PDB file of C-alpha atoms and ligand atoms in Angstrom:
ATOM      1  CA  MET A   1      75.071   3.608 -35.433  1.00 45.00           C
ATOM      2  CA  LEU A   2      78.769   3.560 -35.655  1.00 47.00           C
ATOM      3  CA  GLN A   3      78.465   1.291 -39.101  1.00 52.00           C
ATOM      4  CA  ASP A   4      76.247   3.663 -40.769  1.00 60.00           C
ATOM      5  CA  ILE A   5      78.721   6.434 -40.964  1.00 64.00           C
ATOM      6  CA  ASP A   6      80.575   7.174 -43.897  1.00 63.00           C
ATOM      7  CA  TYR A   7      84.184   7.419 -43.172  1.00 68.00           C
ATOM      8  CA  PRO A   8      85.800   9.846 -42.188  1.00 67.00           C
ATOM      9  CA  ILE A   9      84.276  11.554 -39.380  1.00 81.00           C
ATOM     10  CA  SER A  10      86.880  14.436 -39.052  1.00 89.00           C
ATOM     11  CA  VAL A  11      88.758  15.969 -41.643  1.00 91.00           C
ATOM     12  CA  GLN A  12      92.142  18.040 -41.325  1.00 95.00           C
ATOM     13  CA  PHE A  13      91.857  21.632 -42.142  1.00 97.00           C
ATOM     14  CA  ASP A  14      95.217  23.513 -42.809  1.00 97.00           C
ATOM     15  CA  PHE A  15      94.935  27.354 -42.342  1.00 96.00           C
ATOM     16  CA  ASP A  16      97.840  28.313 -44.281  1.00 95.00           C
ATOM     17  CA  GLU A  17      96.833  26.436 -47.336  1.00 95.00           C
ATOM     18  CA  GLY A  18      93.091  27.518 -46.660  1.00 97.00           C
ATOM     19  CA  ALA A  19      91.877  23.799 -47.279  1.00 97.00           C
ATOM     20  CA  PHE A  20      91.359  20.279 -45.851  1.00 96.00           C
ATOM     21  CA  SER A  21      91.754  17.037 -46.587  1.00 93.00           C
ATOM     22  CA  PRO A  22      90.964  14.417 -47.444  1.00 89.00           C
ATOM     23  CA  VAL A  23      88.605  15.706 -50.104  1.00 91.00           C
ATOM     24  CA  LYS A  24      85.541  13.915 -51.268  1.00 86.00           C
ATOM     25  CA  THR A  25      85.206  16.171 -54.525  1.00 93.00           C
ATOM     26  CA  ARG A  26      86.961  19.399 -55.891  1.00 96.00           C
ATOM     27  CA  SER A  27      84.912  21.855 -58.240  1.00 97.00           C
ATOM     28  CA  ASP A  28      86.905  24.458 -60.020  1.00 98.00           C
ATOM     29  CA  ARG A  29      84.447  27.521 -61.173  1.00 98.00           C
ATOM     30  CA  ARG A  30      85.886  29.442 -63.776  1.00 98.00           C
ATOM     31  CA  VAL A  31      85.001  32.567 -65.608  1.00 98.00           C
ATOM     32  CA  SER A  32      82.710  30.329 -67.957  1.00 98.00           C
ATOM     33  CA  ASP A  33      80.646  29.206 -65.172  1.00 97.00           C
ATOM     34  CA  LEU A  34      79.785  32.420 -64.251  1.00 95.00           C
ATOM     35  CA  LYS A  35      79.936  34.449 -67.120  1.00 93.00           C
ATOM     36  CA  MET A  36      76.496  35.867 -66.568  1.00 92.00           C
ATOM     37  CA  MET A  37      76.973  37.076 -63.512  1.00 95.00           C
ATOM     38  CA  PHE A  38      79.288  40.108 -63.759  1.00 97.00           C
ATOM     39  CA  HIS A  39      77.907  43.292 -65.483  1.00 96.00           C
ATOM     40  CA  ASP A  40      80.510  43.862 -67.967  1.00 97.00           C
ATOM     41  CA  GLN A  41      80.435  41.493 -71.115  1.00 97.00           C
ATOM     42  CA  ASP A  42      83.128  42.856 -72.584  1.00 98.00           C
ATOM     43  CA  ALA A  43      85.599  42.182 -69.511  1.00 98.00           C
ATOM     44  CA  VAL A  44      83.942  38.447 -69.660  1.00 98.00           C
ATOM     45  CA  GLN A  45      84.614  38.015 -73.273  1.00 98.00           C
ATOM     46  CA  ARG A  46      88.460  39.666 -72.596  1.00 98.00           C
ATOM     47  CA  ALA A  47      88.788  36.990 -69.584  1.00 98.00           C
ATOM     48  CA  LEU A  48      87.688  34.156 -71.532  1.00 98.00           C
ATOM     49  CA  ALA A  49      89.820  35.060 -74.506  1.00 98.00           C
ATOM     50  CA  ALA A  50      92.700  35.051 -72.199  1.00 97.00           C
ATOM     51  CA  GLY A  51      92.510  31.372 -71.080  1.00 98.00           C
ATOM     52  CA  ASP A  52      89.211  31.197 -68.901  1.00 98.00           C
ATOM     53  CA  PRO A  53      90.801  32.329 -65.581  1.00 98.00           C
ATOM     54  CA  LEU A  54      89.856  29.983 -62.407  1.00 98.00           C
ATOM     55  CA  VAL A  55      87.840  32.073 -60.184  1.00 98.00           C
ATOM     56  CA  TYR A  56      86.964  29.984 -57.209  1.00 98.00           C
ATOM     57  CA  GLN A  57      87.102  26.081 -55.800  1.00 98.00           C
ATOM     58  CA  ILE A  58      84.903  24.268 -53.936  1.00 98.00           C
ATOM     59  CA  LEU A  59      86.291  21.233 -51.551  1.00 97.00           C
ATOM     60  CA  TYR A  60      83.422  19.179 -50.208  1.00 94.00           C
ATOM     61  CA  HIS A  61      83.131  16.297 -48.053  1.00 91.00           C
ATOM     62  CA  PRO A  62      79.282  14.788 -47.294  1.00 89.00           C
ATOM     63  CA  PHE A  63      78.999  13.625 -43.647  1.00 86.00           C
ATOM     64  CA  ALA A  64      76.166  11.018 -44.042  1.00 80.00           C
ATOM     65  CA  THR A  65      74.819   8.856 -42.046  1.00 78.00           C
ATOM     66  CA  SER A  66      71.325   6.783 -42.156  1.00 73.00           C
ATOM     67  CA  LYS A  67      69.668   9.159 -39.885  1.00 72.00           C
ATOM     68  CA  SER A  68      71.452  12.643 -40.832  1.00 74.00           C
ATOM     69  CA  ASP A  69      73.935  14.182 -43.495  1.00 85.00           C
ATOM     70  CA  MET A  70      75.863  17.547 -43.253  1.00 91.00           C
ATOM     71  CA  ALA A  71      77.710  18.465 -45.799  1.00 92.00           C
ATOM     72  CA  LEU A  72      81.048  20.512 -45.485  1.00 95.00           C
ATOM     73  CA  GLY A  73      82.084  22.684 -47.766  1.00 96.00           C
ATOM     74  CA  VAL A  74      84.909  25.135 -48.194  1.00 98.00           C
ATOM     75  CA  SER A  75      85.318  27.857 -50.859  1.00 98.00           C
ATOM     76  CA  ARG A  76      88.809  29.581 -52.031  1.00 98.00           C
ATOM     77  CA  ILE A  77      88.092  32.567 -53.999  1.00 98.00           C
ATOM     78  CA  PHE A  78      91.020  33.766 -55.800  1.00 98.00           C
ATOM     79  CA  PRO A  79      91.766  37.389 -55.696  1.00 98.00           C
ATOM     80  CA  GLY A  80      90.607  39.351 -58.981  1.00 98.00           C
ATOM     81  CA  ARG A  81      88.199  41.068 -60.584  1.00 98.00           C
ATOM     82  CA  ILE A  82      86.094  41.212 -64.249  1.00 98.00           C
ATOM     83  CA  GLY A  83      86.654  44.688 -65.331  1.00 98.00           C
ATOM     84  CA  ASP A  84      86.026  46.575 -62.315  1.00 98.00           C
ATOM     85  CA  GLU A  85      83.692  43.726 -60.361  1.00 98.00           C
ATOM     86  CA  TYR A  86      85.702  41.698 -57.880  1.00 98.00           C
ATOM     87  CA  TYR A  87      85.563  37.533 -58.141  1.00 98.00           C
ATOM     88  CA  MET A  88      82.346  36.160 -56.348  1.00 98.00           C
ATOM     89  CA  THR A  89      80.351  33.181 -56.004  1.00 98.00           C
ATOM     90  CA  LYS A  90      77.888  32.431 -58.329  1.00 98.00           C
ATOM     91  CA  GLY A  91      75.237  32.762 -55.281  1.00 98.00           C
ATOM     92  CA  HIS A  92      72.231  30.219 -54.665  1.00 98.00           C
ATOM     93  CA  ILE A  93      69.012  30.065 -52.610  1.00 98.00           C
ATOM     94  CA  HIS A  94      68.320  26.861 -51.064  1.00 98.00           C
ATOM     95  CA  GLU A  95      65.699  24.774 -52.911  1.00 97.00           C
ATOM     96  CA  ARG A  96      64.224  23.704 -49.488  1.00 96.00           C
ATOM     97  CA  ASP A  97      62.612  26.754 -47.826  1.00 96.00           C
ATOM     98  CA  ASP A  98      63.328  25.531 -44.403  1.00 97.00           C
ATOM     99  CA  GLN A  99      67.426  25.201 -44.641  1.00 97.00           C
ATOM    100  CA  PRO A 100      69.730  27.755 -43.333  1.00 98.00           C
ATOM    101  CA  GLU A 101      73.383  27.666 -43.734  1.00 98.00           C
ATOM    102  CA  ILE A 102      76.802  28.797 -41.435  1.00 98.00           C
ATOM    103  CA  TYR A 103      79.666  30.538 -43.177  1.00 98.00           C
ATOM    104  CA  PHE A 104      82.858  31.438 -41.439  1.00 98.00           C
ATOM    105  CA  CYS A 105      85.856  33.281 -43.212  1.00 98.00           C
ATOM    106  CA  VAL A 106      88.646  32.009 -42.293  1.00 98.00           C
ATOM    107  CA  LYS A 107      91.037  33.859 -44.628  1.00 98.00           C
ATOM    108  CA  GLY A 108      90.792  37.020 -46.988  1.00 98.00           C
ATOM    109  CA  GLU A 109      88.428  39.668 -46.601  1.00 98.00           C
ATOM    110  CA  GLY A 110      85.347  40.598 -48.490  1.00 98.00           C
ATOM    111  CA  TYR A 111      81.525  40.825 -48.584  1.00 98.00           C
ATOM    112  CA  LEU A 112      78.607  38.491 -47.456  1.00 98.00           C
ATOM    113  CA  LEU A 113      75.437  39.143 -49.730  1.00 98.00           C
ATOM    114  CA  LEU A 114      72.427  38.196 -48.609  1.00 98.00           C
ATOM    115  CA  GLN A 115      68.971  38.871 -50.521  1.00 98.00           C
ATOM    116  CA  THR A 116      65.256  37.590 -50.446  1.00 97.00           C
ATOM    117  CA  ALA A 117      63.342  36.625 -53.668  1.00 93.00           C
ATOM    118  CA  GLY A 118      61.358  39.860 -52.983  1.00 92.00           C
ATOM    119  CA  GLY A 119      64.635  41.855 -53.339  1.00 92.00           C
ATOM    120  CA  GLU A 120      65.449  42.752 -49.581  1.00 97.00           C
ATOM    121  CA  PHE A 121      69.287  42.971 -49.418  1.00 97.00           C
ATOM    122  CA  ARG A 122      71.935  42.737 -47.027  1.00 98.00           C
ATOM    123  CA  ALA A 123      75.916  42.971 -47.068  1.00 98.00           C
ATOM    124  CA  GLU A 124      78.133  41.874 -44.143  1.00 98.00           C
ATOM    125  CA  ARG A 125      81.614  42.828 -43.825  1.00 98.00           C
ATOM    126  CA  TRP A 126      84.028  39.615 -43.782  1.00 98.00           C
ATOM    127  CA  THR A 127      87.445  39.430 -41.915  1.00 98.00           C
ATOM    128  CA  PRO A 128      88.992  36.244 -40.792  1.00 98.00           C
ATOM    129  CA  GLY A 129      86.863  35.234 -37.907  1.00 98.00           C
ATOM    130  CA  THR A 130      83.260  36.260 -38.751  1.00 98.00           C
ATOM    131  CA  ILE A 131      81.030  33.801 -38.496  1.00 98.00           C
ATOM    132  CA  SER A 132      77.600  34.528 -40.365  1.00 98.00           C
ATOM    133  CA  HIS A 133      74.323  32.729 -40.327  1.00 98.00           C
ATOM    134  CA  ILE A 134      72.276  32.680 -43.520  1.00 98.00           C
ATOM    135  CA  PRO A 135      68.479  32.214 -42.618  1.00 98.00           C
ATOM    136  CA  PRO A 136      66.172  30.201 -45.089  1.00 98.00           C
ATOM    137  CA  MET A 137      65.224  31.892 -47.888  1.00 98.00           C
ATOM    138  CA  TRP A 138      67.851  34.298 -48.274  1.00 98.00           C
ATOM    139  CA  ALA A 139      69.775  33.888 -51.650  1.00 98.00           C
ATOM    140  CA  HIS A 140      73.818  33.982 -50.593  1.00 98.00           C
ATOM    141  CA  ARG A 141      77.016  35.118 -52.335  1.00 98.00           C
ATOM    142  CA  VAL A 142      80.692  35.553 -51.315  1.00 99.00           C
ATOM    143  CA  VAL A 143      82.777  38.411 -52.779  1.00 98.00           C
ATOM    144  CA  ASN A 144      86.375  38.981 -52.508  1.00 98.00           C
ATOM    145  CA  THR A 145      87.498  42.616 -52.373  1.00 98.00           C
ATOM    146  CA  GLY A 146      91.131  41.938 -50.765  1.00 98.00           C
ATOM    147  CA  SER A 147      94.203  41.218 -52.734  1.00 98.00           C
ATOM    148  CA  ASP A 148      94.756  37.502 -51.141  1.00 98.00           C
ATOM    149  CA  MET A 149      92.489  34.522 -51.583  1.00 98.00           C
ATOM    150  CA  LEU A 150      89.284  34.380 -49.420  1.00 98.00           C
ATOM    151  CA  VAL A 151      88.475  31.190 -47.854  1.00 98.00           C
ATOM    152  CA  PHE A 152      85.574  30.288 -46.381  1.00 98.00           C
ATOM    153  CA  VAL A 153      84.059  27.251 -44.302  1.00 98.00           C
ATOM    154  CA  ALA A 154      80.389  26.378 -44.959  1.00 98.00           C
ATOM    155  CA  SER A 155      78.004  24.022 -43.150  1.00 97.00           C
ATOM    156  CA  TYR A 156      74.642  23.125 -44.463  1.00 97.00           C
ATOM    157  CA  HIS A 157      72.023  20.090 -44.874  1.00 95.00           C
ATOM    158  CA  LEU A 158      72.836  17.561 -47.853  1.00 91.00           C
ATOM    159  CA  SER A 159      68.969  18.129 -48.526  1.00 91.00           C
ATOM    160  CA  ALA A 160      69.328  21.717 -49.051  1.00 95.00           C
ATOM    161  CA  GLY A 161      69.153  22.185 -52.370  1.00 95.00           C
ATOM    162  CA  HIS A 162      71.039  24.792 -54.780  1.00 97.00           C
ATOM    163  CA  ASP A 163      68.844  26.949 -56.774  1.00 97.00           C
ATOM    164  CA  TYR A 164      70.707  29.428 -59.041  1.00 96.00           C
ATOM    165  CA  ARG A 165      67.804  30.838 -61.525  1.00 95.00           C
ATOM    166  CA  LEU A 166      67.011  33.858 -59.104  1.00 92.00           C
ATOM    167  CA  ILE A 167      70.540  35.373 -58.913  1.00 95.00           C
ATOM    168  CA  GLU A 168      71.039  33.913 -62.572  1.00 94.00           C
ATOM    169  CA  ALA A 169      68.095  36.230 -63.628  1.00 93.00           C
ATOM    170  CA  LYS A 170      68.950  39.293 -62.142  1.00 93.00           C
ATOM    171  CA  GLY A 171      71.877  39.063 -59.473  1.00 95.00           C
ATOM    172  CA  PHE A 172      72.157  41.081 -56.144  1.00 97.00           C
ATOM    173  CA  ARG A 173      70.421  44.431 -55.967  1.00 97.00           C
ATOM    174  CA  GLN A 174      74.101  45.960 -55.442  1.00 98.00           C
ATOM    175  CA  MET A 175      77.390  44.971 -57.079  1.00 98.00           C
ATOM    176  CA  LEU A 176      80.767  45.505 -55.361  1.00 98.00           C
ATOM    177  CA  VAL A 177      83.344  47.442 -57.950  1.00 98.00           C
ATOM    178  CA  GLU A 178      86.404  48.889 -57.448  1.00 98.00           C
ATOM    179  CA  ARG A 179      86.424  52.630 -57.519  1.00 97.00           C
ATOM    180  CA  ASP A 180      89.878  54.413 -56.834  1.00 97.00           C
ATOM    181  CA  GLY A 181      91.497  51.387 -55.939  1.00 95.00           C
ATOM    182  CA  LYS A 182      88.689  50.769 -53.118  1.00 97.00           C
ATOM    183  CA  PRO A 183      85.631  48.118 -53.057  1.00 98.00           C
ATOM    184  CA  THR A 184      82.645  50.073 -53.770  1.00 98.00           C
ATOM    185  CA  PHE A 185      78.330  49.339 -53.697  1.00 98.00           C
ATOM    186  CA  VAL A 186      77.067  50.676 -56.794  1.00 98.00           C
ATOM    187  CA  ASP A 187      73.211  49.661 -57.803  1.00 97.00           C
ATOM    188  CA  ASN A 188      72.693  46.478 -60.211  1.00 96.00           C
ATOM    189  CA  GLY A 189      70.889  47.927 -63.172  1.00 91.00           C
ATOM    190  CA  ARG A 190      68.945  44.927 -63.725  1.00 89.00           C
ATOM    191  CA  TRP A 191      66.744  45.773 -60.554  1.00 90.00           C
TER     192      TRP A 191
HETATM  193  C1  LIG B   1      79.650  27.061 -49.868  1.00 80.68           C
HETATM  194  C2  LIG B   1      78.529  26.329 -50.165  1.00 80.68           C
HETATM  195  C3  LIG B   1      78.038  25.406 -51.102  1.00 80.68           C
HETATM  196  C4  LIG B   1      78.342  26.337 -52.290  1.00 80.68           C
HETATM  197  C5  LIG B   1      79.851  27.246 -52.349  1.00 80.68           C
HETATM  198  C6  LIG B   1      79.756  27.850 -53.789  1.00 80.68           C
HETATM  199  O1  LIG B   1      80.770  26.062 -50.031  1.00 80.68           O
HETATM  200  O2  LIG B   1      77.106  27.443 -49.818  1.00 80.68           O
HETATM  201  O3  LIG B   1      76.894  24.524 -50.960  1.00 80.68           O
HETATM  202  O4  LIG B   1      78.282  25.759 -53.398  1.00 80.68           O
HETATM  203  O5  LIG B   1      79.905  27.684 -51.288  1.00 80.68           O
HETATM  204  O6  LIG B   1      78.650  28.491 -53.824  1.00 80.68           O
HETATM  205  P1  LIG B   1      77.721  28.822 -55.057  1.00 80.68           P
HETATM  206  O7  LIG B   1      76.960  27.456 -55.633  1.00 80.68           O
HETATM  207  O8  LIG B   1      77.153  30.192 -54.772  1.00 80.68           O
HETATM  208  O9  LIG B   1      78.435  28.856 -56.526  1.00 80.68           O
HETATM  209 ZN1  LIG B   2      73.701  27.560 -49.571  1.00 80.68          ZN
END
């Protein structure tokens, strides 16, 4: 039923900008919003004192109708590190255990980290054009290991829900840190 659709049906993505318009909401995530996610807490304090830099932005648009509701998200992760650890999203698992997600890397380079509640871990290397399916019950986080912005498009069901507790408690099994100028996986001591 056309009259049930929350217009617009389409938004326009600008590949140079790494953003679409119109945007329903934009959220800024700063170091203060994910300070417990980084392993080097002294470096977190230095970053906060230096102005609490922006780590990533989420552009969001719900496509809601009376019968279905998909969400479109575009995340823009700035290049940078806290200490030796690269900027990344907080990471979450869906509240609904039957809900997957599609992530599409359009700009930049990095890794998608996936992990189950039991601690099974996977990492997928991302370059522009990589499209990843996130299965239900796998937590997901994206890490920007490049020197430019990493931009990815996300599509998921509005009812999926975000649960941050698992990742806030222990993080992912492995962290991405810079060693000799290169992104390197190291074990996370909290596991
Ligand atoms: C994608 C989607 C969003 C998510 C965002 C940032 O756009 O998965 O649902 O909010 O990435 O990820 P996080 O919420 O883990 O910080
Ligand atoms: Zn998700």
